[in-house]
Coordinates of C-alpha atoms in Angstrom, one line a residue:
Chain A
X13 CA -60.8 -78.4 7.1
X14 CA -59.1 -75.7 9.2
X15 CA -55.9 -76.7 10.8
X16 CA -54.9 -75.0 14.1
X17 CA -51.2 -74.6 14.7
X18 CA -50.3 -74.6 18.3
X19 CA -46.8 -73.1 18.9
X20 CA -45.1 -74.3 22.1
X21 CA -45.6 -77.6 23.8
X22 CA -45.5 -76.6 27.5
X23 CA -48.5 -76.9 29.7
X24 CA -50.3 -74.0 27.9
X25 CA -49.8 -75.3 24.4
X26 CA -50.6 -79.0 25.3
X27 CA -53.7 -78.0 27.2
X28 CA -54.9 -75.8 24.3
X29 CA -54.2 -78.5 21.8
X30 CA -56.0 -81.0 24.0
X31 CA -59.1 -78.8 24.3
X32 CA -59.2 -78.1 20.6
X33 CA -59.0 -81.8 19.8
X34 CA -61.7 -82.5 22.3
X35 CA -63.9 -80.1 20.4
X36 CA -63.1 -82.0 17.1
X37 CA -60.7 -79.4 15.6
X38 CA -57.7 -80.5 13.6
X39 CA -54.5 -79.5 15.3
X40 CA -50.7 -79.6 14.8
X41 CA -48.1 -78.6 17.3
X42 CA -44.7 -76.9 16.8
X43 CA -41.9 -76.9 19.4
X44 CA -38.2 -77.0 18.5
X45 CA -37.5 -78.4 21.9
X46 CA -39.4 -81.6 21.0
X47 CA -41.6 -83.5 23.5
X48 CA -42.1 -82.2 27.1
X49 CA -38.8 -81.7 28.8
X50 CA -36.6 -79.4 30.9
X51 CA -36.7 -76.7 28.1
X52 CA -40.1 -75.6 29.2
X53 CA -40.9 -73.9 32.5
X54 CA -43.9 -76.1 33.2
X55 CA -41.4 -79.0 33.6
X56 CA -40.2 -77.3 36.8
X57 CA -43.6 -76.6 38.3
X58 CA -45.0 -77.9 41.6
X59 CA -48.2 -79.3 40.1
X60 CA -50.4 -78.2 43.0
X61 CA -54.1 -77.9 42.2
X62 CA -54.7 -75.5 45.1
X63 CA -57.1 -72.7 44.1
X64 CA -58.2 -72.1 47.7
X65 CA -54.6 -71.7 49.1
X66 CA -53.5 -69.7 46.1
X67 CA -56.3 -67.2 46.7
X68 CA -54.3 -65.9 49.7
X69 CA -52.1 -63.9 47.3
X70 CA -53.9 -63.9 44.0
X71 CA -56.9 -62.3 42.2
X72 CA -60.3 -63.7 42.4
X73 CA -60.3 -65.5 38.9
X74 CA -57.5 -67.8 40.2
X75 CA -59.9 -69.0 42.9
X76 CA -62.9 -69.4 40.6
X77 CA -61.3 -70.6 37.4
X78 CA -58.8 -72.8 39.3
X79 CA -61.5 -74.9 40.7
X80 CA -62.3 -76.4 37.3
X81 CA -58.8 -77.6 37.0
X82 CA -59.1 -80.6 39.3
X83 CA -61.8 -82.2 37.2
X84 CA -60.2 -81.3 33.9
X85 CA -56.9 -82.9 34.9
X86 CA -58.5 -86.0 36.5
X87 CA -59.7 -87.0 33.0
X88 CA -56.3 -86.7 31.5
X89 CA -53.7 -87.8 34.0
X90 CA -53.4 -89.3 37.5
X91 CA -54.1 -86.8 40.2
X92 CA -53.9 -87.2 44.0
X93 CA -56.8 -85.8 46.0
X94 CA -55.4 -85.6 49.5
X95 CA -55.7 -81.9 50.1
X96 CA -53.1 -79.4 51.3
X97 CA -51.7 -78.9 54.8
X98 CA -50.6 -75.4 55.8
X99 CA -48.4 -75.0 58.8
X100 CA -46.3 -72.4 60.5
X101 CA -43.8 -72.3 63.3
X102 CA -45.1 -71.1 66.7
X103 CA -43.6 -67.7 66.3
X104 CA -45.1 -67.2 62.8
X105 CA -48.7 -67.9 63.9
X106 CA -49.8 -64.4 62.9
X107 CA -49.0 -65.5 59.3
X108 CA -51.2 -68.6 59.8
X109 CA -54.1 -66.4 61.0
X110 CA -53.6 -64.0 58.1
X111 CA -53.6 -67.0 55.7
X112 CA -56.9 -68.3 57.3
X113 CA -58.5 -64.9 56.9
X114 CA -57.8 -64.6 53.2
X115 CA -58.6 -68.1 52.1
X116 CA -61.7 -70.4 52.3
X117 CA -62.7 -74.1 52.3
X118 CA -60.3 -75.3 55.0
X119 CA -60.6 -76.5 58.5
X120 CA -58.3 -75.9 61.4
X121 CA -56.1 -78.8 62.2
X122 CA -55.1 -78.9 65.9
X123 CA -54.7 -81.1 68.9
X124 CA -52.7 -83.7 67.2
X125 CA -54.7 -83.7 64.0
X126 CA -51.6 -82.6 62.0
X127 CA -49.8 -85.7 63.3
X128 CA -52.8 -87.8 62.3
X129 CA -52.7 -86.4 58.8
X130 CA -49.0 -86.5 58.4
X131 CA -47.2 -88.4 61.1
X132 CA -43.8 -87.2 59.9
X133 CA -44.5 -83.6 60.7
X134 CA -43.3 -82.8 64.1
X135 CA -43.8 -79.9 66.4
X136 CA -46.6 -78.1 64.6
X137 CA -49.4 -77.4 67.0
X138 CA -51.7 -75.6 64.5
X139 CA -52.4 -75.8 60.9
X140 CA -55.0 -75.4 58.2
X141 CA -56.2 -78.3 56.2
X142 CA -57.6 -77.7 52.7
X143 CA -59.2 -81.1 52.1
X144 CA -60.6 -80.4 48.6
X145 CA -57.3 -79.6 47.0
X146 CA -55.2 -82.0 44.8
X147 CA -51.9 -82.3 43.2
X148 CA -50.3 -84.0 40.2
X149 CA -46.9 -84.8 38.8
X150 CA -46.4 -82.1 36.2
X151 CA -44.0 -84.1 34.1
X152 CA -46.3 -87.1 33.9
X153 CA -49.2 -84.8 33.2
X154 CA -47.3 -83.2 30.3
X155 CA -46.4 -86.6 28.9
X156 CA -50.0 -87.8 29.3
X157 CA -51.3 -84.9 27.3
X158 CA -48.6 -85.4 24.7
X159 CA -49.4 -89.0 24.4
X160 CA -53.2 -88.3 24.3
X161 CA -52.7 -85.9 21.4
X162 CA -50.5 -88.2 19.4
X163 CA -53.1 -91.0 19.9
X164 CA -55.6 -88.6 18.4
X165 CA -53.5 -88.1 15.3
X166 CA -52.0 -84.7 16.2
X167 CA -48.8 -84.1 14.5
X168 CA -45.8 -82.7 16.5
X169 CA -43.2 -80.8 14.5
X170 CA -39.8 -80.6 16.2
X171 CA -39.0 -77.2 14.7
X172 CA -39.8 -73.5 14.8
X173 CA -43.2 -72.7 13.4
X174 CA -43.0 -71.3 9.9
X175 CA -43.9 -67.6 9.7
X176 CA -47.2 -66.4 8.3
X177 CA -49.2 -69.4 9.6
X178 CA -53.0 -69.1 9.4
X179 CA -54.9 -70.0 12.6
X180 CA -51.8 -70.0 14.8
X181 CA -52.0 -70.1 18.6
X182 CA -48.9 -68.9 20.2
X183 CA -48.3 -70.5 23.6
X184 CA -44.6 -70.0 23.9
X185 CA -44.5 -68.3 27.3
X186 CA -41.7 -65.9 27.7
X187 CA -40.4 -66.6 24.2
X188 CA -43.3 -64.5 22.9
X189 CA -42.3 -61.5 24.9
X190 CA -41.2 -59.5 21.9
X191 CA -44.7 -59.7 20.7
X192 CA -46.4 -59.1 24.0
X193 CA -45.2 -55.8 25.4
X194 CA -46.4 -56.2 28.9
X195 CA -45.2 -59.8 29.5
X196 CA -42.3 -60.2 32.0
X197 CA -40.4 -63.1 33.6
X198 CA -40.5 -63.9 37.3
X199 CA -37.7 -66.1 38.4
X200 CA -38.5 -69.3 40.2
X201 CA -36.0 -71.7 41.8
X202 CA -36.8 -75.3 43.0
X203 CA -35.1 -78.4 44.1
X204 CA -36.0 -82.1 43.8
X205 CA -34.8 -84.2 46.7
X206 CA -35.0 -87.8 47.7
X207 CA -35.5 -88.7 51.3
X208 CA -37.0 -92.2 51.9
X209 CA -36.8 -91.5 55.7
X210 CA -39.7 -89.0 55.5
X211 CA -43.2 -89.8 54.4
X212 CA -45.5 -86.9 53.4
X213 CA -48.6 -87.8 51.4
X214 CA -49.8 -84.3 50.4
X215 CA -48.4 -80.9 49.6
X216 CA -47.3 -79.1 52.8
X217 CA -46.9 -75.3 52.9
X218 CA -44.7 -73.7 55.5
X219 CA -45.6 -70.1 56.1
X220 CA -42.9 -67.7 56.9
X221 CA -42.9 -63.9 56.7
X222 CA -40.0 -63.8 54.3
X223 CA -40.0 -67.1 52.5
X224 CA -43.2 -69.1 52.3
X225 CA -42.4 -72.4 50.8
X226 CA -44.0 -75.7 49.8
X227 CA -43.0 -79.3 49.4
X228 CA -44.9 -81.6 47.1
X229 CA -44.5 -85.4 47.3
X230 CA -43.7 -87.1 44.0
X231 CA -43.8 -90.6 45.4
X232 CA -41.0 -93.1 46.2
X233 CA -39.5 -90.7 48.7
X234 CA -39.0 -88.0 46.1
X235 CA -40.1 -84.4 46.9
X236 CA -40.3 -81.2 45.0
X237 CA -39.3 -78.1 47.1
X238 CA -40.4 -74.8 45.8
X239 CA -40.4 -72.1 44.9
X240 CA -38.8 -68.7 45.0
X241 CA -40.5 -65.7 43.4
X242 CA -38.1 -63.1 42.3
X243 CA -38.6 -60.1 40.0
X244 CA -35.6 -61.0 37.9
X245 CA -35.2 -62.3 34.4
X246 CA -32.0 -64.2 35.0
X247 CA -32.6 -67.9 34.7
X248 CA -29.0 -69.1 34.6
X249 CA -28.4 -70.3 38.2
X250 CA -29.9 -70.7 41.6
X251 CA -28.4 -68.5 44.3
X252 CA -26.9 -69.8 47.5
X253 CA -29.5 -67.9 49.5
X254 CA -32.4 -69.5 47.6
X255 CA -30.9 -72.9 48.1
X256 CA -30.4 -72.3 51.8
X257 CA -34.0 -71.1 52.2
X258 CA -35.5 -74.0 50.3
X259 CA -33.5 -76.5 52.3
X260 CA -34.1 -74.8 55.7
X261 CA -37.8 -75.0 55.0
X262 CA -37.6 -78.7 54.5
X263 CA -35.3 -79.1 57.5
X264 CA -37.8 -77.1 59.6
X265 CA -40.6 -79.5 58.5
X266 CA -38.6 -82.6 59.5
X267 CA -34.8 -82.6 60.4
X268 CA -34.5 -85.9 58.6
X269 CA -34.6 -83.9 55.4
X270 CA -31.1 -83.0 56.3
X271 CA -30.0 -86.4 54.9
X272 CA -31.9 -86.0 51.7
X273 CA -30.1 -86.4 48.3
X274 CA -30.4 -83.4 46.1
X275 CA -31.5 -84.9 42.7
X276 CA -32.2 -81.7 40.7
X277 CA -31.9 -78.0 40.8
X278 CA -34.4 -76.1 38.6
X279 CA -34.4 -72.5 37.6
X280 CA -36.7 -70.9 35.1
X281 CA -38.8 -67.8 34.4
X282 CA -42.6 -67.8 34.8
X283 CA -44.3 -65.7 32.1
X284 CA -46.5 -63.1 33.7
X285 CA -48.6 -60.0 32.9
X286 CA -48.8 -57.1 35.3
X287 CA -51.7 -58.5 37.4
X288 CA -50.2 -62.0 37.3
X289 CA -53.3 -63.3 35.5
X290 CA -53.3 -65.1 32.1
X291 CA -54.4 -63.4 28.9
X292 CA -55.7 -64.4 25.5
X293 CA -55.1 -61.9 22.7
X294 CA -55.9 -62.2 19.0
X295 CA -53.6 -60.0 16.9
X296 CA -54.1 -60.6 13.2
X297 CA -54.0 -64.2 12.4
X298 CA -52.5 -65.3 15.7
X299 CA -54.1 -66.0 19.1
X300 CA -51.7 -65.5 22.0
X301 CA -52.3 -67.4 25.1
X302 CA -49.8 -66.6 27.8
X303 CA -49.1 -65.3 31.3
X304 CA -49.9 -68.4 33.4
X305 CA -47.4 -67.2 36.0
X306 CA -47.2 -69.6 38.9
X307 CA -50.6 -71.1 38.0
X308 CA -49.6 -73.2 35.0
X309 CA -51.5 -76.4 35.9
X310 CA -54.2 -74.5 37.9
X311 CA -55.2 -72.2 35.1
X312 CA -54.2 -74.0 31.9
X313 CA -57.6 -75.7 31.6
X314 CA -59.5 -72.4 31.8
X315 CA -57.0 -70.8 29.4
X316 CA -57.4 -73.7 27.0
X317 CA -61.2 -73.4 27.1
X318 CA -60.9 -69.7 26.5
X319 CA -58.7 -70.2 23.5
X320 CA -61.0 -72.9 22.1
X321 CA -64.1 -70.6 22.6
X322 CA -62.4 -67.8 20.7
X323 CA -60.8 -69.8 17.9
X324 CA -63.8 -72.1 17.2
X325 CA -66.8 -70.1 18.3
X326 CA -65.6 -66.5 18.3
X327 CA -66.7 -66.3 21.9
X328 CA -64.9 -64.0 24.2
X329 CA -64.1 -65.4 27.6
X330 CA -62.9 -63.2 30.4
X331 CA -59.3 -63.9 29.7
X332 CA -59.5 -62.2 26.3
X333 CA -58.2 -58.7 26.7
X334 CA -57.6 -57.7 23.1
X335 CA -59.0 -58.8 19.8
X336 CA -57.7 -57.2 16.6
X337 CA -58.3 -60.0 14.2
Chain B
X25 CA -41.2 -28.5 54.7
X26 CA -37.6 -29.6 55.0
X27 CA -35.8 -30.7 51.8
X28 CA -34.1 -34.0 51.4
X29 CA -30.7 -33.1 49.9
X30 CA -32.2 -30.1 48.3
X31 CA -35.3 -31.9 47.0
X32 CA -38.7 -31.1 48.3
X33 CA -40.9 -34.2 48.5
X34 CA -44.3 -33.8 46.9
X35 CA -45.8 -35.9 49.8
X36 CA -44.2 -37.1 53.0
X37 CA -44.9 -40.8 52.2
X38 CA -42.1 -43.0 51.1
X39 CA -43.6 -46.4 49.9
X40 CA -41.7 -49.6 49.4
X41 CA -42.1 -51.7 46.2
X42 CA -41.6 -55.3 47.6
X43 CA -44.0 -58.1 48.4
X44 CA -47.1 -56.9 46.5
X45 CA -49.3 -59.6 45.0
X46 CA -48.6 -58.2 41.5
X47 CA -47.1 -55.2 39.8
X48 CA -50.6 -54.1 38.9
X49 CA -51.6 -53.9 42.5
X50 CA -48.3 -52.1 43.3
X51 CA -49.2 -49.5 40.8
X52 CA -52.7 -49.0 42.2
X53 CA -51.2 -48.6 45.7
X54 CA -48.9 -45.9 44.5
X55 CA -51.8 -44.1 42.7
X56 CA -54.0 -44.3 45.8
X57 CA -51.4 -43.1 48.2
X58 CA -49.9 -40.3 46.1
X59 CA -46.6 -41.4 47.6
X60 CA -43.7 -39.1 46.5
X61 CA -40.9 -41.6 46.8
X62 CA -40.6 -45.3 45.9
X63 CA -38.0 -47.4 47.5
X64 CA -36.5 -50.3 45.5
X65 CA -34.3 -53.2 46.4
X66 CA -31.6 -54.5 44.1
X67 CA -29.7 -57.0 46.1
X68 CA -31.7 -60.0 45.2
X69 CA -33.3 -59.0 41.9
X70 CA -30.0 -58.9 40.6
X71 CA -26.7 -58.4 39.1
X72 CA -26.3 -58.0 35.4
X73 CA -29.6 -56.1 34.9
X74 CA -31.8 -59.1 35.4
X75 CA -34.4 -57.0 37.2
X76 CA -34.7 -54.5 34.3
X77 CA -38.3 -55.2 33.5
X78 CA -39.5 -54.7 37.1
X79 CA -37.3 -51.6 37.5
X80 CA -38.7 -50.1 34.4
X81 CA -42.2 -50.5 35.9
X82 CA -41.0 -48.7 39.0
X83 CA -39.6 -45.9 36.9
X84 CA -42.9 -45.7 35.1
X85 CA -44.6 -44.8 38.4
X86 CA -43.3 -41.3 37.9
X87 CA -42.2 -40.8 41.5
X88 CA -38.8 -40.1 43.0
X89 CA -36.8 -43.3 43.3
X90 CA -34.8 -44.2 46.5
X91 CA -32.9 -47.4 45.8
X92 CA -32.0 -49.4 48.9
X93 CA -29.4 -51.9 50.1
X94 CA -31.9 -54.2 51.7
X95 CA -30.5 -57.6 52.5
X96 CA -26.9 -56.4 52.9
X97 CA -25.0 -57.5 55.9
X98 CA -21.5 -56.0 55.3
X99 CA -20.1 -52.6 54.4
X100 CA -18.6 -54.1 51.2
X101 CA -21.9 -55.6 50.1
X102 CA -23.8 -52.3 50.8
X103 CA -21.3 -50.2 49.0
X104 CA -21.3 -52.4 45.9
X105 CA -25.1 -52.5 45.9
X106 CA -25.2 -48.7 46.2
X107 CA -22.9 -48.3 43.2
X108 CA -25.1 -50.7 41.2
X109 CA -28.2 -48.7 42.2
X110 CA -26.6 -45.5 41.1
X111 CA -25.9 -47.0 37.7
X112 CA -29.4 -48.5 37.3
X113 CA -31.5 -45.6 38.5
X114 CA -29.1 -42.7 37.8
X115 CA -29.7 -41.2 41.2
X116 CA -27.2 -40.3 44.0
X117 CA -29.9 -41.2 46.6
X118 CA -29.4 -44.4 48.5
X119 CA -31.3 -45.8 51.4
X120 CA -28.5 -47.4 53.4
X121 CA -29.6 -50.6 55.2
X122 CA -27.1 -52.8 56.9
X123 CA -28.6 -55.7 58.7
X124 CA -26.9 -56.8 61.9
X125 CA -29.2 -59.5 63.1
X126 CA -31.1 -62.0 60.9
X127 CA -34.2 -62.4 63.1
X128 CA -34.8 -58.8 64.2
X129 CA -33.3 -57.3 61.0
X130 CA -31.9 -54.7 63.5
X131 CA -29.4 -52.3 61.8
X132 CA -25.7 -52.8 62.5
X133 CA -25.0 -49.2 63.4
X134 CA -21.2 -49.6 63.5
X135 CA -21.0 -50.8 59.9
X136 CA -23.8 -48.3 59.0
X137 CA -21.7 -45.3 60.0
X138 CA -18.6 -46.6 58.2
X139 CA -20.6 -47.3 55.0
X140 CA -22.3 -43.9 55.2
X141 CA -18.9 -42.2 55.3
X142 CA -17.5 -44.2 52.3
X143 CA -20.6 -43.6 50.3
X144 CA -20.8 -39.9 51.1
X145 CA -17.2 -39.4 50.1
X146 CA -18.1 -41.1 46.8
X147 CA -20.8 -38.6 46.2
X148 CA -23.8 -40.5 47.4
X149 CA -26.7 -38.8 49.3
X150 CA -27.3 -41.3 52.0
X151 CA -30.6 -42.0 53.8
X152 CA -29.5 -44.2 56.7
X153 CA -31.9 -46.7 58.2
X154 CA -30.8 -46.5 61.9
X155 CA -32.0 -47.1 65.4
X156 CA -33.3 -44.3 67.6
X157 CA -29.9 -43.9 69.3
X158 CA -28.9 -40.2 69.5
X159 CA -25.2 -40.8 69.4
X160 CA -25.5 -43.0 66.4
X161 CA -27.5 -40.2 64.8
X162 CA -24.8 -37.7 65.5
X163 CA -22.1 -40.0 64.1
X164 CA -24.2 -40.5 60.9
X165 CA -24.5 -36.7 60.5
X166 CA -20.7 -36.5 61.1
X167 CA -20.2 -39.1 58.4
X168 CA -22.0 -36.7 56.0
X169 CA -25.6 -37.8 56.1
X170 CA -28.2 -35.0 55.9
X171 CA -31.2 -37.2 56.6
X172 CA -31.8 -39.7 59.4
X173 CA -34.3 -42.6 59.3
X174 CA -34.8 -44.1 62.7
X175 CA -36.9 -47.2 63.1
X176 CA -40.3 -47.3 64.7
X177 CA -40.1 -51.0 65.3
X178 CA -38.3 -53.9 63.6
X179 CA -38.9 -54.2 59.8
X180 CA -42.2 -55.8 58.9
X181 CA -43.3 -56.2 62.6
X182 CA -46.2 -53.7 62.3
X183 CA -45.8 -52.8 65.9
X184 CA -45.9 -49.0 65.4
X185 CA -43.6 -46.6 67.4
X186 CA -42.0 -48.8 70.0
X187 CA -40.2 -46.0 71.8
X188 CA -42.0 -42.8 71.5
X189 CA -39.8 -41.2 74.1
X190 CA -36.6 -41.9 72.0
X191 CA -38.2 -40.6 68.8
X192 CA -39.3 -37.4 70.6
X193 CA -35.8 -37.0 71.9
X194 CA -34.4 -37.4 68.4
X195 CA -36.7 -34.8 67.0
X196 CA -35.7 -32.4 69.8
X197 CA -32.0 -33.1 69.4
X198 CA -32.0 -32.7 65.6
X199 CA -34.6 -30.0 64.9
X200 CA -33.2 -29.0 61.5
X201 CA -32.4 -32.5 60.1
X202 CA -35.1 -34.2 58.0
X203 CA -36.2 -37.2 60.0
X204 CA -38.1 -40.2 58.6
X205 CA -39.7 -43.0 60.6
X206 CA -38.6 -46.0 58.7
X207 CA -39.9 -49.5 59.5
X208 CA -42.4 -50.9 62.0
X209 CA -45.5 -49.1 60.8
X210 CA -48.5 -51.4 60.7
X211 CA -51.5 -49.1 60.9
X212 CA -52.4 -45.6 59.7
X213 CA -52.5 -44.5 63.4
X214 CA -48.8 -45.4 63.6
X215 CA -48.0 -43.2 60.6
X216 CA -50.1 -40.4 62.0
X217 CA -48.4 -40.7 65.3
X218 CA -45.0 -40.3 63.7
X219 CA -46.1 -37.2 61.9
X220 CA -47.7 -35.8 65.1
X221 CA -44.3 -36.0 66.7
X222 CA -43.0 -33.7 64.0
X223 CA -41.3 -36.2 61.7
X224 CA -40.8 -35.1 58.2
X225 CA -41.8 -38.3 56.4
X226 CA -42.8 -41.9 56.9
X227 CA -41.3 -44.9 55.1
X228 CA -43.3 -48.1 55.0
X229 CA -43.8 -51.2 52.8
X230 CA -45.1 -54.3 54.4
X231 CA -48.2 -52.7 56.0
X232 CA -49.5 -51.8 52.6
X233 CA -48.1 -54.6 50.4
X234 CA -49.3 -57.4 52.6
X235 CA -52.6 -55.9 53.5
X236 CA -55.7 -57.7 52.1
X237 CA -56.4 -54.7 50.0
X238 CA -53.1 -52.9 49.4
X239 CA -54.6 -50.0 47.4
X240 CA -57.1 -49.2 50.2
X241 CA -54.5 -49.4 52.9
X242 CA -52.2 -47.1 50.8
X243 CA -54.9 -44.5 50.7
X244 CA -55.6 -44.9 54.5
X245 CA -51.9 -44.3 55.1
X246 CA -51.8 -41.2 53.0
X247 CA -54.8 -39.8 54.8
X248 CA -53.3 -40.6 58.2
X249 CA -50.0 -39.0 57.2
X250 CA -51.8 -35.9 56.1
X251 CA -53.8 -35.8 59.3
X252 CA -50.7 -36.2 61.5
X253 CA -48.8 -33.5 59.6
X254 CA -51.7 -31.1 59.8
X255 CA -52.1 -31.8 63.5
X256 CA -48.4 -31.2 64.2
X257 CA -48.6 -27.9 62.3
X258 CA -51.7 -26.9 64.2
X259 CA -49.9 -27.0 67.5
X260 CA -51.8 -29.5 69.5
X261 CA -52.9 -29.0 73.1
X262 CA -50.9 -30.4 75.9
X263 CA -52.3 -33.5 77.7
X264 CA -53.2 -32.8 81.3
X265 CA -54.4 -34.8 84.3
X266 CA -57.5 -32.9 85.1
X267 CA -60.5 -31.9 83.1
X268 CA -60.5 -28.5 81.5
X269 CA -64.1 -27.5 80.7
X270 CA -64.5 -26.4 77.1
X271 CA -67.4 -24.1 78.2
X272 CA -66.7 -21.5 80.9
X273 CA -68.5 -22.3 84.1
X274 CA -68.7 -18.7 85.4
X275 CA -71.8 -16.9 84.3
X276 CA -73.7 -20.0 83.4
X277 CA -77.3 -20.3 84.5
X278 CA -77.4 -22.0 87.9
X279 CA -80.2 -24.6 87.6
X280 CA -79.7 -27.3 90.2

């Protein structure tokens, strides 16, 4: 029986392995970093399943393919379906109007409705409510996929994949950049804070012309604040400016965030192709699945299905842009 | 057409490279616009060459590159950023931007003049982002600048030419200096307006990058700039208060 070797156990690799196993293929996984952890950029993600919001600044496939993600993840991990709230300060209302023009499936929240949805948000007269969106805890999601695979007998090798593997599926993100000429890194910075004084129950996006930011509740008063997008490939440190901007956004949502504890600072590089859409490429004996950019959790299910279609059925989904088997 | 430090621009549109949804869309926008110059920021993308991949994409656009000091608030920062830009892009051109106010991003003209002097002495060819103040313009020329880039309106505001009178005065005061309207353009009509006033080029970024269809907007801007330039060269008529019939009245058949 053919054994598929998935290389890389981030969200892409684990989703691909999960999809292959669901279609009764035999799979093994290689990752020298071991089980899901801070070595992978998906560890630092927001975990928003927000195809309608993301469409504001993304290509159409993100909207269409992203919609499948909510159902896919719901079968594998715990997701929260409480929608997304988008707000702006009074002087940035043109940004809210623009956001509304470029997105769909929302309703305007006004006249106190914001306070009804999230009583701890003060001073926002107008907002947009995307009721159908959801979010998940990315770390828990990765661990759940990992556990699910192990339960299904998938072997995890904590080492580099040997060279010359047959039926390899390379999901190493930016580590594969030497083999994918048009892959680049886009720097992202995020913070995890704890602030039991503030209760938010759904992701909130604060629009701002220079630094649109979001905050995602992780439960127990813990929040993820994200995320910068910088065309830089330096993942060593957060800059003071980014930290200031992230924290000011939280402070603008509710000044009580000023007393939050900063639990974590995350910096990593998102793998991205020039149009910021993922790609599947078959070059020789290896299939490369990469370029999830800022849509790791939103597009990993569609990417995984595309890989399984190609590997098992030789079917070309729209993400396949090159096939030189 | 005037030259910019001896270089003739292929096209009077200078287009910024920030805030596009993706590098692919950025590239389409440049292709559609035919822009002759790309401005690039370095301050945030980074020290130590961390922005190399992105910068390589900008180089691949095959247009002239005008690095900028966007995001700098002090002379020292601006000078350091300019030096880094010269190393990265191998050009003496630098768009000098010195922000004086966080909310309006208004230039700090005092520091601007000083930084322009330092950079010019160091061999840079400075494109200063300035206000429409004539005296500041004079001081910048005195500091060695051979181009002036007055604002139309605050950066990213899309308000068009806030003070047409001042921009006209600037054109009249410095007839031989290449002048570029930089910042504040939101619509093609704004860009056409600047060219109709006799400006030599227009620099814009947000209006294209943040449009719903950046490539289409880039093309619209290019067409408007062409129209405005042609109109200026065609010597437009003067506006007047009363009608001036386009058909002579004398000799016309008298029917009523």
